[in-house]
Amino acid sequence: MRIELNCLQKIYPESKTGLGSITAVIPPSQWVSVLGPSGCGKSTLLKLIAGLEEKTGGSIEQGFTKKEISFVFQDAALLPWKTVIENITLPLRLRGVSRSEAEREAQPWLKKLKLEKFADHFPSQLSGGLKMRVSVARALITKPKLILMDEPFAALDEPIRIELGLELRELWKALKPTIVFVTHSITEALWLSDRVMVLQGQPGQVALDRELLFGIDRPLSLRASSDFQKTVEECFQLLRSHS
Ligand code: ADP
Ligand code: MG
């Protein structure tokens, strides 16, 4: 299922900013990263795709149902009074799946995201990296066809960020959802995804839209290659010139 944005626009009347006119076609199973300075409309773009905001211009077409979409917020957004397993199974429970069935379905995700030991912990007992893992498990348990991620790793230390990024790439390879991934890290965007969009201005417009032909497997060493570094520099210049 593809997503088609045609001159898509959202201007908030209060601030006169938001998202400028965005045109793009995102084919099924593509992982698109979105870079851009704060306030250029990245979160607005995700909300428009999710149907959480009304556009003010242009059009958006996407055939995903609400149930096929998962949203991963920047701050993990876990329910503090629920345990790890209860947080992860929540989307299934809300769909009427029994507790035992939901917990059974959660097991492979606990394993994949290395959370088995923490199933009965509460969020307050977890590090930032673990909370984010729970949030990712909760997003994936419904086997979404579209995952919208808003700076999911922003609060994490670099080594954990790299590890989670690699894990997410593995999950993507196995399940092939469409992913729209907002990040402030140029390296993360280029290393993990198949396409990068750089937004500029307020309201934001597309300054660069590039497929990243770095192959399916993304070893850490890719980041040192000259092709990779050239694209990093290109993105950096675009982000710098309008910050
Ligand atoms: P980003 O995620 O790239 O930092 P946002 O999408 O959150 O940017 O916001 C884009 C612009 O729209 C910003 O200038 C912000 O102040 C404005 N904005 C976002 N949400 C609202 C809102 N609910 N009401 C008014 N202005 C908003
Ligand atoms: Mg944002």
PDB file of C-alpha atoms and ligand atoms in Angstrom:
ATOM      1  CA  MET A   1       0.000   0.000   0.000  1.00  0.00           C
ATOM      2  CA  ARG A   2       1.518   3.301  -0.966  1.00  0.00           C
ATOM      3  CA  ILE A   3       1.210   6.744   0.501  1.00  0.00           C
ATOM      4  CA  GLU A   4       0.678   9.645  -1.865  1.00  0.00           C
ATOM      5  CA  LEU A   5       1.162  13.188  -0.700  1.00  0.00           C
ATOM      6  CA  ASN A   6       0.176  15.800  -3.223  1.00  0.00           C
ATOM      7  CA  CYS A   7       0.948  19.412  -2.280  1.00  0.00           C
ATOM      8  CA  LEU A   8       0.008  18.350   1.246  1.00  0.00           C
ATOM      9  CA  GLN A   9      -0.154  21.329   3.562  1.00  0.00           C
ATOM     10  CA  LYS A  10      -1.031  22.069   7.146  1.00  0.00           C
ATOM     11  CA  ILE A  11      -0.867  25.634   8.364  1.00  0.00           C
ATOM     12  CA  TYR A  12      -1.863  26.221  11.982  1.00  0.00           C
ATOM     13  CA  PRO A  13      -3.829  29.484  12.021  1.00  0.00           C
ATOM     14  CA  GLU A  14      -2.434  30.461  15.452  1.00  0.00           C
ATOM     15  CA  SER A  15       1.231  30.283  14.432  1.00  0.00           C
ATOM     16  CA  LYS A  16       0.971  30.532  10.607  1.00  0.00           C
ATOM     17  CA  THR A  17       3.513  27.720  10.505  1.00  0.00           C
ATOM     18  CA  GLY A  18       3.220  23.962  10.142  1.00  0.00           C
ATOM     19  CA  LEU A  19       3.983  21.991   7.031  1.00  0.00           C
ATOM     20  CA  GLY A  20       4.401  23.587   3.592  1.00  0.00           C
ATOM     21  CA  SER A  21       3.484  21.947   0.350  1.00  0.00           C
ATOM     22  CA  ILE A  22       4.818  18.368   0.350  1.00  0.00           C
ATOM     23  CA  THR A  23       4.623  16.084  -2.667  1.00  0.00           C
ATOM     24  CA  ALA A  24       5.933  12.536  -2.404  1.00  0.00           C
ATOM     25  CA  VAL A  25       4.983   8.954  -3.134  1.00  0.00           C
ATOM     26  CA  ILE A  26       6.096   6.423  -0.542  1.00  0.00           C
ATOM     27  CA  PRO A  27       5.893   2.875  -1.909  1.00  0.00           C
ATOM     28  CA  PRO A  28       4.981  -0.087   0.314  1.00  0.00           C
ATOM     29  CA  SER A  29       7.727  -1.337   2.639  1.00  0.00           C
ATOM     30  CA  GLN A  30       9.927   1.689   2.134  1.00  0.00           C
ATOM     31  CA  TRP A  31      11.730   3.098   5.174  1.00  0.00           C
ATOM     32  CA  VAL A  32      11.809   6.864   4.823  1.00  0.00           C
ATOM     33  CA  SER A  33      13.698   9.078   7.237  1.00  0.00           C
ATOM     34  CA  VAL A  34      12.753  12.710   7.677  1.00  0.00           C
ATOM     35  CA  LEU A  35      15.349  15.263   8.753  1.00  0.00           C
ATOM     36  CA  GLY A  36      14.841  18.951   9.390  1.00  0.00           C
ATOM     37  CA  PRO A  37      15.319  21.684  11.979  1.00  0.00           C
ATOM     38  CA  SER A  38      12.926  21.986  14.924  1.00  0.00           C
ATOM     39  CA  GLY A  39       9.626  23.565  13.966  1.00  0.00           C
ATOM     40  CA  CYS A  40       9.766  22.682  10.257  1.00  0.00           C
ATOM     41  CA  GLY A  41       6.760  20.368  10.498  1.00  0.00           C
ATOM     42  CA  LYS A  42       8.152  16.832  10.926  1.00  0.00           C
ATOM     43  CA  SER A  43       5.737  15.847  13.690  1.00  0.00           C
ATOM     44  CA  THR A  44       2.923  17.522  11.765  1.00  0.00           C
ATOM     45  CA  LEU A  45       3.761  15.350   8.753  1.00  0.00           C
ATOM     46  CA  LEU A  46       3.511  12.168  10.837  1.00  0.00           C
ATOM     47  CA  LYS A  47       0.210  13.287  12.366  1.00  0.00           C
ATOM     48  CA  LEU A  48      -1.217  14.071   8.927  1.00  0.00           C
ATOM     49  CA  ILE A  49      -0.223  10.621   7.666  1.00  0.00           C
ATOM     50  CA  ALA A  50      -1.755   9.015  10.772  1.00  0.00           C
ATOM     51  CA  GLY A  51      -4.942  11.018  10.351  1.00  0.00           C
ATOM     52  CA  LEU A  52      -4.434  12.741  13.697  1.00  0.00           C
ATOM     53  CA  GLU A  53      -4.426  16.217  12.122  1.00  0.00           C
ATOM     54  CA  GLU A  54      -6.588  17.751   9.410  1.00  0.00           C
ATOM     55  CA  LYS A  55      -4.760  19.076   6.366  1.00  0.00           C
ATOM     56  CA  THR A  56      -5.369  22.649   5.240  1.00  0.00           C
ATOM     57  CA  GLY A  57      -4.409  22.049   1.609  1.00  0.00           C
ATOM     58  CA  GLY A  58      -3.481  19.492  -1.015  1.00  0.00           C
ATOM     59  CA  SER A  59      -4.250  15.821  -0.649  1.00  0.00           C
ATOM     60  CA  ILE A  60      -3.084  12.696   1.077  1.00  0.00           C
ATOM     61  CA  GLU A  61      -3.969   9.195   0.014  1.00  0.00           C
ATOM     62  CA  GLN A  62      -3.073   6.102   1.924  1.00  0.00           C
ATOM     63  CA  GLY A  63      -4.983   2.877   2.202  1.00  0.00           C
ATOM     64  CA  PHE A  64      -3.867   1.809   5.667  1.00  0.00           C
ATOM     65  CA  THR A  65      -6.610   1.273   8.203  1.00  0.00           C
ATOM     66  CA  LYS A  66      -6.236   2.711  11.708  1.00  0.00           C
ATOM     67  CA  LYS A  67      -5.469  -0.791  12.980  1.00  0.00           C
ATOM     68  CA  GLU A  68      -2.588  -1.181  10.548  1.00  0.00           C
ATOM     69  CA  ILE A  69      -0.808   1.943  11.792  1.00  0.00           C
ATOM     70  CA  SER A  70       1.465   2.253  14.841  1.00  0.00           C
ATOM     71  CA  PHE A  71       2.825   5.519  16.194  1.00  0.00           C
ATOM     72  CA  VAL A  72       5.990   5.580  18.300  1.00  0.00           C
ATOM     73  CA  PHE A  73       6.324   8.802  20.246  1.00  0.00           C
ATOM     74  CA  GLN A  74       9.571  10.436  21.267  1.00  0.00           C
ATOM     75  CA  ASP A  75       9.154   9.887  25.001  1.00  0.00           C
ATOM     76  CA  ALA A  76       8.084   6.202  24.987  1.00  0.00           C
ATOM     77  CA  ALA A  77       4.701   7.276  26.451  1.00  0.00           C
ATOM     78  CA  LEU A  78       4.239   4.183  28.627  1.00  0.00           C
ATOM     79  CA  LEU A  79       1.468   3.885  31.182  1.00  0.00           C
ATOM     80  CA  PRO A  80       3.306   4.159  34.524  1.00  0.00           C
ATOM     81  CA  TRP A  81       0.793   2.075  36.468  1.00  0.00           C
ATOM     82  CA  LYS A  82       1.086  -0.872  34.096  1.00  0.00           C
ATOM     83  CA  THR A  83       3.925  -3.389  33.925  1.00  0.00           C
ATOM     84  CA  VAL A  84       6.091  -3.946  30.867  1.00  0.00           C
ATOM     85  CA  ILE A  85       3.991  -6.896  29.693  1.00  0.00           C
ATOM     86  CA  GLU A  86       0.763  -4.959  30.305  1.00  0.00           C
ATOM     87  CA  ASN A  87       2.073  -1.991  28.338  1.00  0.00           C
ATOM     88  CA  ILE A  88       3.184  -4.176  25.451  1.00  0.00           C
ATOM     89  CA  THR A  89      -0.079  -6.115  25.263  1.00  0.00           C
ATOM     90  CA  LEU A  90      -2.276  -3.018  25.618  1.00  0.00           C
ATOM     91  CA  PRO A  91      -2.998  -2.543  21.883  1.00  0.00           C
ATOM     92  CA  LEU A  92      -4.155  -6.162  21.645  1.00  0.00           C
ATOM     93  CA  ARG A  93      -6.210  -5.945  24.854  1.00  0.00           C
ATOM     94  CA  LEU A  94      -7.901  -2.807  23.474  1.00  0.00           C
ATOM     95  CA  ARG A  95      -8.883  -4.883  20.453  1.00  0.00           C
ATOM     96  CA  GLY A  96     -10.572  -7.411  22.657  1.00  0.00           C
ATOM     97  CA  VAL A  97      -7.817 -10.072  22.657  1.00  0.00           C
ATOM     98  CA  SER A  98      -7.836 -12.091  25.892  1.00  0.00           C
ATOM     99  CA  ARG A  99      -5.083 -11.548  28.404  1.00  0.00           C
ATOM    100  CA  SER A 100      -3.590 -15.001  27.992  1.00  0.00           C
ATOM    101  CA  GLU A 101      -3.625 -14.805  24.198  1.00  0.00           C
ATOM    102  CA  ALA A 102      -2.120 -11.292  24.245  1.00  0.00           C
ATOM    103  CA  GLU A 103       0.633 -12.409  26.620  1.00  0.00           C
ATOM    104  CA  ARG A 104       1.377 -15.371  24.396  1.00  0.00           C
ATOM    105  CA  GLU A 105       1.703 -13.057  21.400  1.00  0.00           C
ATOM    106  CA  ALA A 106       3.982 -10.779  23.402  1.00  0.00           C
ATOM    107  CA  GLN A 107       6.555 -13.487  24.097  1.00  0.00           C
ATOM    108  CA  PRO A 108       8.473 -13.287  20.785  1.00  0.00           C
ATOM    109  CA  TRP A 109       8.605  -9.498  21.107  1.00  0.00           C
ATOM    110  CA  LEU A 110       9.936  -9.683  24.654  1.00  0.00           C
ATOM    111  CA  LYS A 111      12.624 -11.976  23.301  1.00  0.00           C
ATOM    112  CA  LYS A 112      13.435  -9.939  20.175  1.00  0.00           C
ATOM    113  CA  LEU A 113      13.742  -6.738  22.184  1.00  0.00           C
ATOM    114  CA  LYS A 114      15.595  -8.387  25.080  1.00  0.00           C
ATOM    115  CA  LEU A 115      12.890  -7.583  27.608  1.00  0.00           C
ATOM    116  CA  GLU A 116      12.195 -11.055  29.014  1.00  0.00           C
ATOM    117  CA  LYS A 117      13.719 -10.267  32.412  1.00  0.00           C
ATOM    118  CA  PHE A 118      11.686  -7.089  32.738  1.00  0.00           C
ATOM    119  CA  ALA A 119       8.177  -8.324  31.942  1.00  0.00           C
ATOM    120  CA  ASP A 120       6.864  -7.607  35.450  1.00  0.00           C
ATOM    121  CA  HIS A 121       8.745  -4.357  36.002  1.00  0.00           C
ATOM    122  CA  PHE A 122       7.039  -0.981  36.018  1.00  0.00           C
ATOM    123  CA  PRO A 123       8.266   1.813  33.697  1.00  0.00           C
ATOM    124  CA  SER A 124       9.764   3.757  36.634  1.00  0.00           C
ATOM    125  CA  GLN A 125      12.146   0.833  37.200  1.00  0.00           C
ATOM    126  CA  LEU A 126      13.498   0.956  33.633  1.00  0.00           C
ATOM    127  CA  SER A 127      16.302   2.897  31.944  1.00  0.00           C
ATOM    128  CA  GLY A 128      15.515   5.123  28.964  1.00  0.00           C
ATOM    129  CA  GLY A 129      16.776   2.461  26.543  1.00  0.00           C
ATOM    130  CA  LEU A 130      14.544  -0.210  28.056  1.00  0.00           C
ATOM    131  CA  LYS A 131      11.508   2.079  28.019  1.00  0.00           C
ATOM    132  CA  MET A 132      12.074   2.720  24.322  1.00  0.00           C
ATOM    133  CA  ARG A 133      12.342  -1.036  23.718  1.00  0.00           C
ATOM    134  CA  VAL A 134       8.968  -1.487  25.426  1.00  0.00           C
ATOM    135  CA  SER A 135       7.517   1.262  23.270  1.00  0.00           C
ATOM    136  CA  VAL A 136       8.846  -0.387  20.101  1.00  0.00           C
ATOM    137  CA  ALA A 137       7.519  -3.810  21.202  1.00  0.00           C
ATOM    138  CA  ARG A 138       4.110  -2.258  21.893  1.00  0.00           C
ATOM    139  CA  ALA A 139       4.143  -0.686  18.434  1.00  0.00           C
ATOM    140  CA  LEU A 140       5.118  -3.918  16.692  1.00  0.00           C
ATOM    141  CA  ILE A 141       2.884  -6.412  18.503  1.00  0.00           C
ATOM    142  CA  THR A 142      -0.041  -5.554  16.241  1.00  0.00           C
ATOM    143  CA  LYS A 143       2.160  -6.289  13.195  1.00  0.00           C
ATOM    144  CA  PRO A 144       1.529  -2.832  11.733  1.00  0.00           C
ATOM    145  CA  LYS A 145       1.909  -2.247   8.036  1.00  0.00           C
ATOM    146  CA  LEU A 146       2.797   1.403   8.655  1.00  0.00           C
ATOM    147  CA  ILE A 147       5.002   2.584  11.526  1.00  0.00           C
ATOM    148  CA  LEU A 148       5.327   6.295  12.216  1.00  0.00           C
ATOM    149  CA  MET A 149       8.235   7.086  14.528  1.00  0.00           C
ATOM    150  CA  ASP A 150       8.825  10.557  15.962  1.00  0.00           C
ATOM    151  CA  GLU A 151      12.440  10.877  17.105  1.00  0.00           C
ATOM    152  CA  PRO A 152      12.158   7.509  18.859  1.00  0.00           C
ATOM    153  CA  PHE A 153      15.802   7.306  19.925  1.00  0.00           C
ATOM    154  CA  ALA A 154      16.383  10.970  20.760  1.00  0.00           C
ATOM    155  CA  ALA A 155      16.742  10.440  24.509  1.00  0.00           C
ATOM    156  CA  LEU A 156      19.167   7.535  24.273  1.00  0.00           C
ATOM    157  CA  ASP A 157      22.935   7.241  24.612  1.00  0.00           C
ATOM    158  CA  GLU A 158      24.777   6.698  21.348  1.00  0.00           C
ATOM    159  CA  PRO A 159      25.688   2.977  21.872  1.00  0.00           C
ATOM    160  CA  ILE A 160      22.113   2.041  22.826  1.00  0.00           C
ATOM    161  CA  ARG A 161      20.818   4.124  19.966  1.00  0.00           C
ATOM    162  CA  ILE A 162      23.023   2.241  17.515  1.00  0.00           C
ATOM    163  CA  GLU A 163      21.987  -1.126  18.960  1.00  0.00           C
ATOM    164  CA  LEU A 164      18.268  -0.329  18.810  1.00  0.00           C
ATOM    165  CA  GLY A 165      18.671   1.065  15.308  1.00  0.00           C
ATOM    166  CA  LEU A 166      20.265  -2.183  14.157  1.00  0.00           C
ATOM    167  CA  GLU A 167      17.510  -4.206  15.836  1.00  0.00           C
ATOM    168  CA  LEU A 168      14.861  -2.117  14.156  1.00  0.00           C
ATOM    169  CA  ARG A 169      16.537  -2.643  10.791  1.00  0.00           C
ATOM    170  CA  GLU A 170      16.462  -6.416  11.397  1.00  0.00           C
ATOM    171  CA  LEU A 171      12.759  -6.261  12.316  1.00  0.00           C
ATOM    172  CA  TRP A 172      12.076  -4.199   9.232  1.00  0.00           C
ATOM    173  CA  LYS A 173      13.880  -6.770   7.060  1.00  0.00           C
ATOM    174  CA  ALA A 174      11.733  -9.539   8.550  1.00  0.00           C
ATOM    175  CA  LEU A 175       8.339  -7.799   8.479  1.00  0.00           C
ATOM    176  CA  LYS A 176       8.760  -5.169   5.744  1.00  0.00           C
ATOM    177  CA  PRO A 177       6.394  -2.507   7.085  1.00  0.00           C
ATOM    178  CA  THR A 178       6.427   0.986   5.650  1.00  0.00           C
ATOM    179  CA  ILE A 179       8.300   3.209   8.114  1.00  0.00           C
ATOM    180  CA  VAL A 180       8.350   6.999   8.318  1.00  0.00           C
ATOM    181  CA  PHE A 181      11.072   7.836  10.803  1.00  0.00           C
ATOM    182  CA  VAL A 182      11.757  11.340  12.100  1.00  0.00           C
ATOM    183  CA  THR A 183      15.231  11.871  13.518  1.00  0.00           C
ATOM    184  CA  HIS A 184      17.700  14.672  14.188  1.00  0.00           C
ATOM    185  CA  SER A 185      20.659  12.419  13.454  1.00  0.00           C
ATOM    186  CA  ILE A 186      21.861  12.557   9.858  1.00  0.00           C
ATOM    187  CA  THR A 187      23.975   9.433  10.357  1.00  0.00           C
ATOM    188  CA  GLU A 188      21.047   7.491  11.817  1.00  0.00           C
ATOM    189  CA  ALA A 189      18.751   8.559   8.974  1.00  0.00           C
ATOM    190  CA  LEU A 190      21.163   7.565   6.227  1.00  0.00           C
ATOM    191  CA  TRP A 191      22.427   4.411   7.855  1.00  0.00           C
ATOM    192  CA  LEU A 192      19.036   2.859   8.654  1.00  0.00           C
ATOM    193  CA  SER A 193      16.676   3.887   5.896  1.00  0.00           C
ATOM    194  CA  ASP A 194      16.053   3.524   2.172  1.00  0.00           C
ATOM    195  CA  ARG A 195      15.229   7.119   1.509  1.00  0.00           C
ATOM    196  CA  VAL A 196      15.878  10.438   3.160  1.00  0.00           C
ATOM    197  CA  MET A 197      13.792  13.577   2.988  1.00  0.00           C
ATOM    198  CA  VAL A 198      15.280  16.807   4.301  1.00  0.00           C
ATOM    199  CA  LEU A 199      12.791  19.551   5.153  1.00  0.00           C
ATOM    200  CA  GLN A 200      13.660  23.213   5.330  1.00  0.00           C
ATOM    201  CA  GLY A 201      11.883  26.379   6.382  1.00  0.00           C
ATOM    202  CA  GLN A 202       8.778  27.216   8.387  1.00  0.00           C
ATOM    203  CA  PRO A 203       6.420  25.903   7.148  1.00  0.00           C
ATOM    204  CA  GLY A 204       8.699  23.114   5.984  1.00  0.00           C
ATOM    205  CA  GLN A 205       9.294  22.221   2.354  1.00  0.00           C
ATOM    206  CA  VAL A 206      11.255  19.335   0.861  1.00  0.00           C
ATOM    207  CA  ALA A 207      14.843  20.425   0.206  1.00  0.00           C
ATOM    208  CA  LEU A 208      16.179  16.960  -0.602  1.00  0.00           C
ATOM    209  CA  ASP A 209      14.449  13.669  -1.385  1.00  0.00           C
ATOM    210  CA  ARG A 210      16.957  10.915  -2.076  1.00  0.00           C
ATOM    211  CA  GLU A 211      16.906   7.133  -2.307  1.00  0.00           C
ATOM    212  CA  LEU A 212      19.724   5.558  -0.321  1.00  0.00           C
ATOM    213  CA  LEU A 213      21.157   2.706  -2.332  1.00  0.00           C
ATOM    214  CA  PHE A 214      23.417   1.337   0.374  1.00  0.00           C
ATOM    215  CA  GLY A 215      22.045  -2.225   0.172  1.00  0.00           C
ATOM    216  CA  ILE A 216      19.842  -4.305   2.437  1.00  0.00           C
ATOM    217  CA  ASP A 217      22.467  -5.014   5.097  1.00  0.00           C
ATOM    218  CA  ARG A 218      23.869  -1.990   6.822  1.00  0.00           C
ATOM    219  CA  PRO A 219      27.078  -2.825   8.667  1.00  0.00           C
ATOM    220  CA  LEU A 220      28.485  -0.174  10.977  1.00  0.00           C
ATOM    221  CA  SER A 221      31.429   0.185   8.586  1.00  0.00           C
ATOM    222  CA  LEU A 222      29.092   1.620   5.942  1.00  0.00           C
ATOM    223  CA  ARG A 223      29.189   4.871   7.855  1.00  0.00           C
ATOM    224  CA  ALA A 224      32.852   5.362   7.020  1.00  0.00           C
ATOM    225  CA  SER A 225      32.436   4.835   3.250  1.00  0.00           C
ATOM    226  CA  SER A 226      32.970   7.799   0.972  1.00  0.00           C
ATOM    227  CA  ASP A 227      29.508   7.568  -0.650  1.00  0.00           C
ATOM    228  CA  PHE A 228      27.914   7.628   2.775  1.00  0.00           C
ATOM    229  CA  GLN A 229      30.046  10.527   3.962  1.00  0.00           C
ATOM    230  CA  LYS A 230      29.250  12.496   0.813  1.00  0.00           C
ATOM    231  CA  THR A 231      25.521  12.219   1.521  1.00  0.00           C
ATOM    232  CA  VAL A 232      26.054  13.123   5.191  1.00  0.00           C
ATOM    233  CA  GLU A 233      27.828  16.291   4.066  1.00  0.00           C
ATOM    234  CA  GLU A 234      25.066  17.138   1.586  1.00  0.00           C
ATOM    235  CA  CYS A 235      22.388  16.818   4.271  1.00  0.00           C
ATOM    236  CA  PHE A 236      24.512  18.732   6.747  1.00  0.00           C
ATOM    237  CA  GLN A 237      24.901  21.677   4.371  1.00  0.00           C
ATOM    238  CA  LEU A 238      21.148  21.780   3.720  1.00  0.00           C
ATOM    239  CA  LEU A 239      20.321  21.664   7.417  1.00  0.00           C
ATOM    240  CA  ARG A 240      22.964  24.270   8.248  1.00  0.00           C
ATOM    241  CA  SER A 241      22.023  26.749   5.568  1.00  0.00           C
ATOM    242  CA  HIS A 242      18.540  27.208   6.979  1.00  0.00           C
ATOM    243  CA  SER A 243      18.963  26.708  10.693  1.00  0.00           C
TER     244      SER A 243
HETATM  245  P1  ADP B   1       8.868  19.656  14.222  1.00  0.00           P
HETATM  246  O1  ADP B   1       8.316  18.333  14.618  1.00  0.00           O
HETATM  247  O2  ADP B   1       9.599  19.629  12.904  1.00  0.00           O
HETATM  248  O3  ADP B   1       9.733  20.261  15.286  1.00  0.00           O
HETATM  249  P2  ADP B   1       6.099  20.504  14.347  1.00  0.00           P
HETATM  250  O4  ADP B   1       5.450  19.684  13.307  1.00  0.00           O
HETATM  251  O5  ADP B   1       5.915  20.081  15.748  1.00  0.00           O
HETATM  252  O6  ADP B   1       7.658  20.651  13.994  1.00  0.00           O
HETATM  253  O7  ADP B   1       5.585  21.989  14.227  1.00  0.00           O
HETATM  254  C1  ADP B   1       5.703  22.751  13.041  1.00  0.00           C
HETATM  255  C2  ADP B   1       5.280  24.172  13.306  1.00  0.00           C
HETATM  256  O8  ADP B   1       3.886  24.187  13.607  1.00  0.00           O
HETATM  257  C3  ADP B   1       5.984  24.813  14.508  1.00  0.00           C
HETATM  258  O9  ADP B   1       6.253  26.152  14.202  1.00  0.00           O
HETATM  259  C4  ADP B   1       4.970  24.709  15.614  1.00  0.00           C
HETATM  260  O10 ADP B   1       5.095  25.784  16.514  1.00  0.00           O
HETATM  261  C5  ADP B   1       3.660  24.767  14.868  1.00  0.00           C
HETATM  262  N1  ADP B   1       2.637  23.968  15.549  1.00  0.00           N
HETATM  263  C6  ADP B   1       2.676  22.649  15.782  1.00  0.00           C
HETATM  264  N2  ADP B   1       1.554  22.228  16.395  1.00  0.00           N
HETATM  265  C7  ADP B   1       0.771  23.331  16.560  1.00  0.00           C
HETATM  266  C8  ADP B   1      -0.513  23.557  17.121  1.00  0.00           C
HETATM  267  N3  ADP B   1      -1.235  22.570  17.631  1.00  0.00           N
HETATM  268  N4  ADP B   1      -0.982  24.831  17.097  1.00  0.00           N
HETATM  269  C9  ADP B   1      -0.281  25.822  16.551  1.00  0.00           C
HETATM  270  N5  ADP B   1       0.941  25.691  16.004  1.00  0.00           N
HETATM  271  C10 ADP B   1       1.464  24.464  15.993  1.00  0.00           C
HETATM  272 MG    MG B   2       8.568  17.178  16.343  1.00  0.00          MG
END
